[in-house]
GROMACS .gro file of C-alpha atoms in nm:
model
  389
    1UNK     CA    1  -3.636   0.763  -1.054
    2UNK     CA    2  -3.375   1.031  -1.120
    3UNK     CA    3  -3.039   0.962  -1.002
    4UNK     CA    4  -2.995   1.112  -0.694
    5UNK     CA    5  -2.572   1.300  -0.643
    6UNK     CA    6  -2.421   1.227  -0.336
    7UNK     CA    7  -2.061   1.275  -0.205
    8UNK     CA    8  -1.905   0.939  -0.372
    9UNK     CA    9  -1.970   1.052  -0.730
   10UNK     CA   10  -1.698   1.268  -0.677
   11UNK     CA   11  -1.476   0.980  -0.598
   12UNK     CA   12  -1.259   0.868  -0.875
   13UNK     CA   13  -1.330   0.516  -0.983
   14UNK     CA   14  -1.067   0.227  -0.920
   15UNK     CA   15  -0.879   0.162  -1.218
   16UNK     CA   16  -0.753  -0.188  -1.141
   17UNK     CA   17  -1.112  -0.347  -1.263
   18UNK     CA   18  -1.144  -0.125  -1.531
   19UNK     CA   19  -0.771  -0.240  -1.662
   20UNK     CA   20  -0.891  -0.580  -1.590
   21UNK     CA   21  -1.175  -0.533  -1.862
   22UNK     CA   22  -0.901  -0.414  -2.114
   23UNK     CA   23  -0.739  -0.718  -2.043
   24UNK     CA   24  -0.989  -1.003  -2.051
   25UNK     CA   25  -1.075  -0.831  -2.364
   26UNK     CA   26  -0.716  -0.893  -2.531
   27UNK     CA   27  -0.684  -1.269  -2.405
   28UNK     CA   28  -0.297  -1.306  -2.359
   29UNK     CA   29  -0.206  -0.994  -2.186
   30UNK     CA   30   0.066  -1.016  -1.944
   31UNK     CA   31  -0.002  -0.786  -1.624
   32UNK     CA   32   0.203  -0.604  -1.495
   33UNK     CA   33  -0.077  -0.381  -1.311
   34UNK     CA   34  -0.185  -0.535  -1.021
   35UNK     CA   35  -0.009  -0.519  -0.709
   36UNK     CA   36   0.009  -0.895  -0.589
   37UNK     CA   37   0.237  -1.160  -0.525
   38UNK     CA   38   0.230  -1.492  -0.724
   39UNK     CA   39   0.291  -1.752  -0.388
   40UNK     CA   40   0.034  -1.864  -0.156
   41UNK     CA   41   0.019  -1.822   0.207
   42UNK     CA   42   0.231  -2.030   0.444
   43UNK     CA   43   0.130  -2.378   0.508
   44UNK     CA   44   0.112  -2.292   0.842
   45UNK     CA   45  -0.162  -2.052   0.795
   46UNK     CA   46  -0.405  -2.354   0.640
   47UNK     CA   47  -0.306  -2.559   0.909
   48UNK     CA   48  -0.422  -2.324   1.140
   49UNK     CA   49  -0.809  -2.299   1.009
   50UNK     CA   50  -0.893  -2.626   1.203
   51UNK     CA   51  -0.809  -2.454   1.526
   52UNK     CA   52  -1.108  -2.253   1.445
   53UNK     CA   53  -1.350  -2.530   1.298
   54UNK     CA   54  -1.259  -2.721   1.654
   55UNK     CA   55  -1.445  -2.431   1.883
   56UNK     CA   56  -1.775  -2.366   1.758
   57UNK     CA   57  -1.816  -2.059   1.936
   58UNK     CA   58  -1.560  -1.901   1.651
   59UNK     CA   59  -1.922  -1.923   1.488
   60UNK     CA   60  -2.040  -1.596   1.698
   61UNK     CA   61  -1.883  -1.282   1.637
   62UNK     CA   62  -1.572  -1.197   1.854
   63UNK     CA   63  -1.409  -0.876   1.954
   64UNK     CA   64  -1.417  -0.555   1.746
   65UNK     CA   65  -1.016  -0.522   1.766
   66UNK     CA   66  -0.951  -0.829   1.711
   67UNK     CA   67  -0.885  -1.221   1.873
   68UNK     CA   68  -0.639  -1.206   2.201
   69UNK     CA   69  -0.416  -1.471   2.041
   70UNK     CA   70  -0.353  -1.278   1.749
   71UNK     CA   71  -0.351  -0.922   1.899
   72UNK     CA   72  -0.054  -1.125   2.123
   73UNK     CA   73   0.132  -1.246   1.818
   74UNK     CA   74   0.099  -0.910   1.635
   75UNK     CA   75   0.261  -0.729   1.953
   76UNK     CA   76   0.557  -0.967   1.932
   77UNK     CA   77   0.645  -0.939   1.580
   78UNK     CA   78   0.618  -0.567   1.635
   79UNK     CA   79   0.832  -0.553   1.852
   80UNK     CA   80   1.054  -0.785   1.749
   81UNK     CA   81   1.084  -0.619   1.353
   82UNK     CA   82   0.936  -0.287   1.388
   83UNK     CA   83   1.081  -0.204   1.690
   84UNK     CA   84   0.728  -0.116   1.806
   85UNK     CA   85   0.637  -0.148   2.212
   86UNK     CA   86   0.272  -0.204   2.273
   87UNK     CA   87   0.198  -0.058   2.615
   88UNK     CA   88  -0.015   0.153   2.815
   89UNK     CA   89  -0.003   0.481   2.534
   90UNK     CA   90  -0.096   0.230   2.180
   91UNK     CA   91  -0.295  -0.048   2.100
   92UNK     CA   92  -0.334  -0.264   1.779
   93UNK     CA   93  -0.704  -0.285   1.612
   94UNK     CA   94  -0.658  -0.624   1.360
   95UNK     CA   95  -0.875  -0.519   1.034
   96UNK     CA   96  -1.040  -0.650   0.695
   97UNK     CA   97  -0.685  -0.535   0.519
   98UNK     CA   98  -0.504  -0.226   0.562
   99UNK     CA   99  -0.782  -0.028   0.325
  100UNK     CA  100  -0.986  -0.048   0.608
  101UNK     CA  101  -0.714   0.065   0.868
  102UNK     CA  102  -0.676   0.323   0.655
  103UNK     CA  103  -1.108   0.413   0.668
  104UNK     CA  104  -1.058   0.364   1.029
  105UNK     CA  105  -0.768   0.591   1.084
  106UNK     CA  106  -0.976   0.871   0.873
  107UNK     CA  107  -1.317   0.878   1.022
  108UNK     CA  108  -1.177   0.874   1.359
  109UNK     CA  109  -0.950   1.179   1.353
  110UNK     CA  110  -1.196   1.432   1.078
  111UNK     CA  111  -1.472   1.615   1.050
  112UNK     CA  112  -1.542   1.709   0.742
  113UNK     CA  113  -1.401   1.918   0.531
  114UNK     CA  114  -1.063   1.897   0.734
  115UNK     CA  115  -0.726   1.820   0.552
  116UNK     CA  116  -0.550   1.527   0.506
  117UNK     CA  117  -0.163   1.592   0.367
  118UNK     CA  118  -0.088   1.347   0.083
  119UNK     CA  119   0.249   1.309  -0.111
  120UNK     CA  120   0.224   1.277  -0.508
  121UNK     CA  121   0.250   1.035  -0.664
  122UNK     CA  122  -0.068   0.911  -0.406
  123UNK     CA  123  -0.193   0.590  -0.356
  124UNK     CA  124  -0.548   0.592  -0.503
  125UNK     CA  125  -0.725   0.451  -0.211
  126UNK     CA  126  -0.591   0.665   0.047
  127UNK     CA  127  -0.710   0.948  -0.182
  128UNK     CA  128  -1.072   0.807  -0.229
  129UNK     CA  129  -1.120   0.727   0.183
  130UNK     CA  130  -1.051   1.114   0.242
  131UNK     CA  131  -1.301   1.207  -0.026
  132UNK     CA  132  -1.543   0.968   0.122
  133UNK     CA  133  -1.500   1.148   0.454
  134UNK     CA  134  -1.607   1.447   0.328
  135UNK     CA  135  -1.249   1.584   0.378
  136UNK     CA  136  -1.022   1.756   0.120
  137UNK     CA  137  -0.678   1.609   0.013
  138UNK     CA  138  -0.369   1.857   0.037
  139UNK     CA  139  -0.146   1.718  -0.263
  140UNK     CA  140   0.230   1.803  -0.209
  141UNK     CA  141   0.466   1.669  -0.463
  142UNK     CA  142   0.773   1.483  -0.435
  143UNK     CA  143   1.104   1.536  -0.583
  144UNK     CA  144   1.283   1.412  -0.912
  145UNK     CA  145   1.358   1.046  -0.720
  146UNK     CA  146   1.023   1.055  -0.544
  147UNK     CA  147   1.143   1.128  -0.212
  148UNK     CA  148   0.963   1.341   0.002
  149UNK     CA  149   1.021   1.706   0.051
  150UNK     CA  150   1.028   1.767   0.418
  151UNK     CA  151   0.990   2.172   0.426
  152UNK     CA  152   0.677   2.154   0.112
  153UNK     CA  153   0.491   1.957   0.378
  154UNK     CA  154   0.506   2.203   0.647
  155UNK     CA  155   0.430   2.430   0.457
  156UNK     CA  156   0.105   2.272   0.331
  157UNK     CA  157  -0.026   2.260   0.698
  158UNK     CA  158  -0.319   2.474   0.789
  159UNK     CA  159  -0.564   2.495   1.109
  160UNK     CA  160  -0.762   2.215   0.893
  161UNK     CA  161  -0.468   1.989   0.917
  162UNK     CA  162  -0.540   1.667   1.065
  163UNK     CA  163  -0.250   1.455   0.941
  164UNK     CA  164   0.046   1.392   0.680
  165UNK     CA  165   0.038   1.030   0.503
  166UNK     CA  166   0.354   0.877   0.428
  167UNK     CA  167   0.364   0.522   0.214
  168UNK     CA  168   0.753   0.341   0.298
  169UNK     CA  169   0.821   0.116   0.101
  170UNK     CA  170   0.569   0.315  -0.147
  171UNK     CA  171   0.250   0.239  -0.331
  172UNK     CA  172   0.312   0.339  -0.638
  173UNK     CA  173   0.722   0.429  -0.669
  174UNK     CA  174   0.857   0.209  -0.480
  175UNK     CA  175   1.105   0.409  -0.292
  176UNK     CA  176   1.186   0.343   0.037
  177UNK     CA  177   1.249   0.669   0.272
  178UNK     CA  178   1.516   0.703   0.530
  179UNK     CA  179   1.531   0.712   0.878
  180UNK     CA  180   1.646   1.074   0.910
  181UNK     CA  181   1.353   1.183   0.649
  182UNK     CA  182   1.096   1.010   0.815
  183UNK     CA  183   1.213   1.114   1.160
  184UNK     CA  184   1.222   1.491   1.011
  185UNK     CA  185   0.805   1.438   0.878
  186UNK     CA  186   0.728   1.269   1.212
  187UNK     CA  187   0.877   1.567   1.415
  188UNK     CA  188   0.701   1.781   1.236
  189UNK     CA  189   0.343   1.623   1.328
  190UNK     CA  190   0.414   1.617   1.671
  191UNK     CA  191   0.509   1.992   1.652
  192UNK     CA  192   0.192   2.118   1.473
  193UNK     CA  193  -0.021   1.864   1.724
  194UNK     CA  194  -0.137   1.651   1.398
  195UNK     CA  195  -0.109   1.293   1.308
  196UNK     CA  196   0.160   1.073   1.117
  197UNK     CA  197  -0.059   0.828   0.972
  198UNK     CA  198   0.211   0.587   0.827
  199UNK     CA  199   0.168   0.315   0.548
  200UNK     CA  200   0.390   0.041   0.589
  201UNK     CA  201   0.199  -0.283   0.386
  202UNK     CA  202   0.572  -0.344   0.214
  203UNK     CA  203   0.795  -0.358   0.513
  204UNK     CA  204   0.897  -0.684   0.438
  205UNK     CA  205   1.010  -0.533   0.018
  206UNK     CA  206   1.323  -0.392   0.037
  207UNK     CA  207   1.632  -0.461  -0.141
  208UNK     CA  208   2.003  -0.415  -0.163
  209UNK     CA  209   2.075  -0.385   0.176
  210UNK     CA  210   1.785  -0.108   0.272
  211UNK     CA  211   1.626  -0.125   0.588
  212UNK     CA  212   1.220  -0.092   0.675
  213UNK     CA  213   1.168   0.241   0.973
  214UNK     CA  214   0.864   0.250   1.119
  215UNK     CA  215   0.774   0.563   1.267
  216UNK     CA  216   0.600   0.454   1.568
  217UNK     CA  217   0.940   0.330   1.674
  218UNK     CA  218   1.029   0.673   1.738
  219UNK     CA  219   1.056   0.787   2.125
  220UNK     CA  220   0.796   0.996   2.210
  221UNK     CA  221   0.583   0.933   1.889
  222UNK     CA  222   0.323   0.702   2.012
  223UNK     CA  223   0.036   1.015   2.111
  224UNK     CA  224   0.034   1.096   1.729
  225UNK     CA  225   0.155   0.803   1.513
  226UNK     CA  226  -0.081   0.576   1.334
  227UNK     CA  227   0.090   0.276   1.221
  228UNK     CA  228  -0.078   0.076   0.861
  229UNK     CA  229   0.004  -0.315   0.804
  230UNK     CA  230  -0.133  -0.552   0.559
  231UNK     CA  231  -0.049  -0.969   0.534
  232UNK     CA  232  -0.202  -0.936   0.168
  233UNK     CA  233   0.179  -0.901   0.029
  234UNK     CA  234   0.436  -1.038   0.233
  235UNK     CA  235   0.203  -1.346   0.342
  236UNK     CA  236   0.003  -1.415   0.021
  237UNK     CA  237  -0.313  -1.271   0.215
  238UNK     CA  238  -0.484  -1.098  -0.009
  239UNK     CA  239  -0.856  -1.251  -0.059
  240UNK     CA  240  -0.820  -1.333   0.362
  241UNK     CA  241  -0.830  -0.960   0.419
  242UNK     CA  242  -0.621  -0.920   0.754
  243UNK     CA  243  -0.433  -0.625   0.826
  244UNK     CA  244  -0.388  -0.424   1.137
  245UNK     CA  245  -0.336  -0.091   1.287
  246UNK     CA  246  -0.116   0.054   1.555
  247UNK     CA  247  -0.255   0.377   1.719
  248UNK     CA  248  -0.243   0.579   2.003
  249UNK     CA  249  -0.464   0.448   2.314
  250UNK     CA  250  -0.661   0.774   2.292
  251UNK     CA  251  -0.851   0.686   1.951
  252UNK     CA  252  -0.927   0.342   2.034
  253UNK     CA  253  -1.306   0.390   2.137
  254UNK     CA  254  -1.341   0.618   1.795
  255UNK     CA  255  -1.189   0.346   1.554
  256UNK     CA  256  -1.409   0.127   1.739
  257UNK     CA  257  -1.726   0.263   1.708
  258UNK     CA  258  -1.594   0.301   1.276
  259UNK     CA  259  -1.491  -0.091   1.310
  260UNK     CA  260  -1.815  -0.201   1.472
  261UNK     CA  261  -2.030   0.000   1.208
  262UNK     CA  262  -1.886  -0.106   0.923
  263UNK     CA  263  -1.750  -0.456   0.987
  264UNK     CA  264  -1.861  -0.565   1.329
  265UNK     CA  265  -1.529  -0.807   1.380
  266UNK     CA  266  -1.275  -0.904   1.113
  267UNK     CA  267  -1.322  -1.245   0.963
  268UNK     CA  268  -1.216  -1.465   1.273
  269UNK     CA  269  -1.153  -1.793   0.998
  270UNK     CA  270  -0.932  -1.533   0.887
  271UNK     CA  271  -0.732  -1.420   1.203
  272UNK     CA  272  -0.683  -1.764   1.268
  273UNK     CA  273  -0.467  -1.848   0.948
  274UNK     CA  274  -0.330  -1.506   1.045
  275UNK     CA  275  -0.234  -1.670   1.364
  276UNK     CA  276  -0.106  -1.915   1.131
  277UNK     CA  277   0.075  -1.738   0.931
  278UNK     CA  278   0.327  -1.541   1.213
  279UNK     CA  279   0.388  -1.895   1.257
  280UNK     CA  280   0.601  -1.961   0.921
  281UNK     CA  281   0.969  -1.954   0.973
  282UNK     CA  282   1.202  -1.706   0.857
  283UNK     CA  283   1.296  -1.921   0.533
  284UNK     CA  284   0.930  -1.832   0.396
  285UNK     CA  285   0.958  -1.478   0.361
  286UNK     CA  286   1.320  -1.460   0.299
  287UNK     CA  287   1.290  -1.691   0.008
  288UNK     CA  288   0.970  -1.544  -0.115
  289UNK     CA  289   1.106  -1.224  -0.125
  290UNK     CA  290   1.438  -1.336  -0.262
  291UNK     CA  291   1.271  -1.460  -0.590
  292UNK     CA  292   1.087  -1.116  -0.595
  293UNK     CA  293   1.436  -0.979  -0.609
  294UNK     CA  294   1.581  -1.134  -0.864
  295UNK     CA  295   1.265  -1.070  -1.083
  296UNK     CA  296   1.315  -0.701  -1.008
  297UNK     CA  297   1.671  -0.695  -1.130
  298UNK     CA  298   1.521  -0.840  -1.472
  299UNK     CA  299   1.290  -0.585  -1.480
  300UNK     CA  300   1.515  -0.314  -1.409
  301UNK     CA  301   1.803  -0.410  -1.681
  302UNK     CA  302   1.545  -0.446  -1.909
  303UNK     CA  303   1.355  -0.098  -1.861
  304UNK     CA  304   1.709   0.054  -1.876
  305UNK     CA  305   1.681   0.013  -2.230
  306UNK     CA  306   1.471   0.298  -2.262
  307UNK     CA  307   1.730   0.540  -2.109
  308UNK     CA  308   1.580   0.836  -2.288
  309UNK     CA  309   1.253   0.772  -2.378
  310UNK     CA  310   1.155   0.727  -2.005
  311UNK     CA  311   1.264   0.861  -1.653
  312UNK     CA  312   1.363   0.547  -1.443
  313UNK     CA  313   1.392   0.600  -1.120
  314UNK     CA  314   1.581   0.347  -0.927
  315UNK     CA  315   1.353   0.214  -0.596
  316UNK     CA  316   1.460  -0.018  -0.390
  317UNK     CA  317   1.140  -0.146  -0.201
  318UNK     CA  318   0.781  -0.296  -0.285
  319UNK     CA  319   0.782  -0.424  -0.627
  320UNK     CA  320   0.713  -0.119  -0.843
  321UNK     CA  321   0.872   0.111  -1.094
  322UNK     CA  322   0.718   0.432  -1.158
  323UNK     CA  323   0.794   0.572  -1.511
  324UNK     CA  324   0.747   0.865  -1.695
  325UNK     CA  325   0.706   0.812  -2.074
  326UNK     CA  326   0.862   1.133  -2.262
  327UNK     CA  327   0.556   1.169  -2.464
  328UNK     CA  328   0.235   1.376  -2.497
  329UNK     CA  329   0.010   1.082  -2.510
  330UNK     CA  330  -0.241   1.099  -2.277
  331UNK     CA  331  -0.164   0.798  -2.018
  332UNK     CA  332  -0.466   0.586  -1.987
  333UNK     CA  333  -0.476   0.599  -2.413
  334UNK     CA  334  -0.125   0.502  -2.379
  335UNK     CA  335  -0.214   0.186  -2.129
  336UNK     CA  336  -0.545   0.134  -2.388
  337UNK     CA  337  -0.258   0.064  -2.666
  338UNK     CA  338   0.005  -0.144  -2.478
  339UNK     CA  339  -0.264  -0.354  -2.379
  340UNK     CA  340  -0.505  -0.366  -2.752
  341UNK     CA  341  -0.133  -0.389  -2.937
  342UNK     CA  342   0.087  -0.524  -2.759
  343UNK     CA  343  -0.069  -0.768  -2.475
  344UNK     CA  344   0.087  -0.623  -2.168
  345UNK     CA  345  -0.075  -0.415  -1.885
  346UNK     CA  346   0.074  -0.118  -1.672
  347UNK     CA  347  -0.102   0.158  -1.440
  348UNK     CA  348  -0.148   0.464  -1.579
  349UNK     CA  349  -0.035   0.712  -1.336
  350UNK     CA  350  -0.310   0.990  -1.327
  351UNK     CA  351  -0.462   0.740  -1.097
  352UNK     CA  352  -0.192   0.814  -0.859
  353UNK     CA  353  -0.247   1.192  -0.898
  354UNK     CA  354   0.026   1.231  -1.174
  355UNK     CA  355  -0.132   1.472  -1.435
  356UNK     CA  356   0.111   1.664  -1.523
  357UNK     CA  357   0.270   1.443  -1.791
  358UNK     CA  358   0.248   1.074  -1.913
  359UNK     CA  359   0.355   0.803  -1.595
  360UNK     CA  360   0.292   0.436  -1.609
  361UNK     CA  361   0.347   0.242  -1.284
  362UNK     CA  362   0.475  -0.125  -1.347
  363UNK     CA  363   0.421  -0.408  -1.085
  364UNK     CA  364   0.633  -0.755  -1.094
  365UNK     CA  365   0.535  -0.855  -0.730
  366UNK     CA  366   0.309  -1.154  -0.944
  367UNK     CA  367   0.565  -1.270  -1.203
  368UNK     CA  368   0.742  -1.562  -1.245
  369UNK     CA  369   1.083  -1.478  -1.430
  370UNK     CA  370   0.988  -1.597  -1.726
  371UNK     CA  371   0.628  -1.450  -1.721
  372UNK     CA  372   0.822  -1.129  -1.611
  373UNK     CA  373   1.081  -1.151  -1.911
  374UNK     CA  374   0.804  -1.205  -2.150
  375UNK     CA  375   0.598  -0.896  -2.013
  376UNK     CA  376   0.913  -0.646  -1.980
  377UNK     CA  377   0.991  -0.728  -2.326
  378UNK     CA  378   0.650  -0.697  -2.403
  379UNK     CA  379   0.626  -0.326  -2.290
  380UNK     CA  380   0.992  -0.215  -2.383
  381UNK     CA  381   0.889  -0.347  -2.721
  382UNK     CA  382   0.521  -0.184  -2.689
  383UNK     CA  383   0.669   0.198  -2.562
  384UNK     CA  384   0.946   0.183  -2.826
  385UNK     CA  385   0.689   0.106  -3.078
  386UNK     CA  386   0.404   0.381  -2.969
  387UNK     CA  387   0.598   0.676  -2.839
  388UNK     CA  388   0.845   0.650  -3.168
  389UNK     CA  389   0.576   0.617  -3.396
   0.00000   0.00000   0.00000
């Protein structure tokens, strides 16, 4: 039978597997592609599961948004970090990872062919949802330190508008945006009566002495503000697939109706060590995160060393650089070569949306500090050899 077209071949293809190929085909690579931490969840979160093996109803499926125990937890630590108040104008729908919040978020609020505002450099999946939707990404690009650019996005708004993404810290730069900027893009959706859907999966990643904002903290921005979270980073989560989503009490039954189609109820053996999890004291992130930091600084003083053959821009959450290689190279042939000569793995940043010269986005979230030595020296060693030659 001939292959038949449909809406997702115009999807772009997720490039972590397709690095992962590369890779298990050069045995010894060193990756510094994907984006995942190298601890395991809190102990609390395992001790948890038999909470759930002890009621055998847990066996049935449970609510679409989510267990009440854990929907109670989650409104705690929002308030408590985010500054967040669930009440009568929000609610939070627990999900299969913040992907899916993201899904959620976008079938609920488009109809096709309606616009969703994204700032380059993108994060892949958010742009694939909106092309699933049958809607049409809006690119608007960032400035020279990949900080948003607060008048290019109102401008960008049409009638076909539905809402302005914004990833703090971000997916794939790793900057973190500030209060006032973020205040300035949420204003701005509550003028032009769109949403501020608002990726936050590194809130716990920032460093020297920058502070996590969530929008939704904002007075009078709960009507318009959809709120992202993921325990995949900070928590170790990733395979468990919990995230969640704050949004406005008006779009509940709509994200339910996506939920209930798609996934029924999130993984409830899941929730539980979720429940678990929000359980760990302070000492597990904080130390966690500390050793993150401290790989980051090793990172950074080594990519410094190619002051002039790349554009470093400093970024002070998540755990990414974002680089752009002063070559003409294309930058998935470039990857192709770091990995086939030189056994280490980066991004390449036309994934992100970043065509109009050669970026590489480098992830250290899952290193070790020697692993991460090794792998920066690797690719210092590996662009100094390739872009000279």
């Amino acid at each position: 039978m001939e292959s038949l077209t449909s809406r997702i071949h115009a999807v772009q293809s997720p490039i972590i597997p397709v690095v992962g190929e590369l890779i298990k085909n050069s045995p010894g690579t060193i990756s510094l592609g994907q984006g995942v931490v190298s601890y395991n969840p809190p102990p609390e979160a395992i001790e948890f599961l038999p909470k759930f093996l002890d009621e055998s109803t847990n066996n049935l499926y449970k609510s679409v948004e989510g267990i009440p125990q854990l929907l109670t937890a989650l409104a705690g630590k929002l308030q408590a970090f985010n500054g967040i108040e669930i009440n009568e104008e929000n609610c939070i729908i627990v999900t299969a990872g913040s992907n899916m919040g993201f899904m959620n978020a976008i079938l609920a609020i488009t109809n096709p062919g309606d616009e969703i505002i994204l700032n380059t450099p993108y994060y892949f999946n958010h742009e694939m949802a909106i092309a699933m939707a049958g809607c049409r990404p809006v690119l608007v690009a960032t400035d020279e330190n990949y900080q948003l650019r607060q008048e290019a996005i109102a401008q960008a708004i049409t009638p076909k508008t539905r809402a302005v993404v914004t990833i703090s810290p971000n997916n794939p730069t790793g900057v973190v945006y500030s209060e006032a900027v973020l205040r300035q893009v949420n204003q701005i959706c509550g003028d032009r009566n769109i949403y501020h859907i608002s990726d936050e999966a590194y809130e716990y990643f920032t460093y020297n002495g920058v502070k996590h904002i969530s929008p939704a903290a904002f007075s009078n921005s709960s009507e318009y503000t959809i709120s992202l979270y993921s325990l995949s980073k900070a928590y170790g989560f990733a395979s468990w697939r919990i995230g969640y989503m704050v949004i406005p009490k008006h779009l509940l039954i709509a994200v339910k109706k996506v939920q209930d189609t798609i996934l029924i109820c999130p993984p409830v053996i899941s929730q539980y060590a979720a429940l678990g999890a929000l359980q760990a004291k302070e000492e597990y992130l904080k130390s966690h995160i500390g050793a993150i930091a401290q790989v980051r600084q090793l990172v950074l003083d080594s990519l410094n060393r190619l002051q002039g053959l790349c554009s470093i821009i400093p970024a002070n959450g998540a755990f990414y650089f974002f680089l752009k290689v002063h070559t003409q190279m294309d930058a998935f042939e470039l990857v192709k070569r770091l990995i086939q000569e030189h056994k280490v793995a980066v991004i390449p940043g036309t994934t992100f949306g970043m065509d109009d010269g050669c970026y590489l986005r480098v992830a250290y979230g899952a290193l070790q500090k020697e692993t991460a030595k090794e792998g920066i020296e690797r690719l210092v060693q590996g662009l100094e050899t390739i872009v000279r030659s």
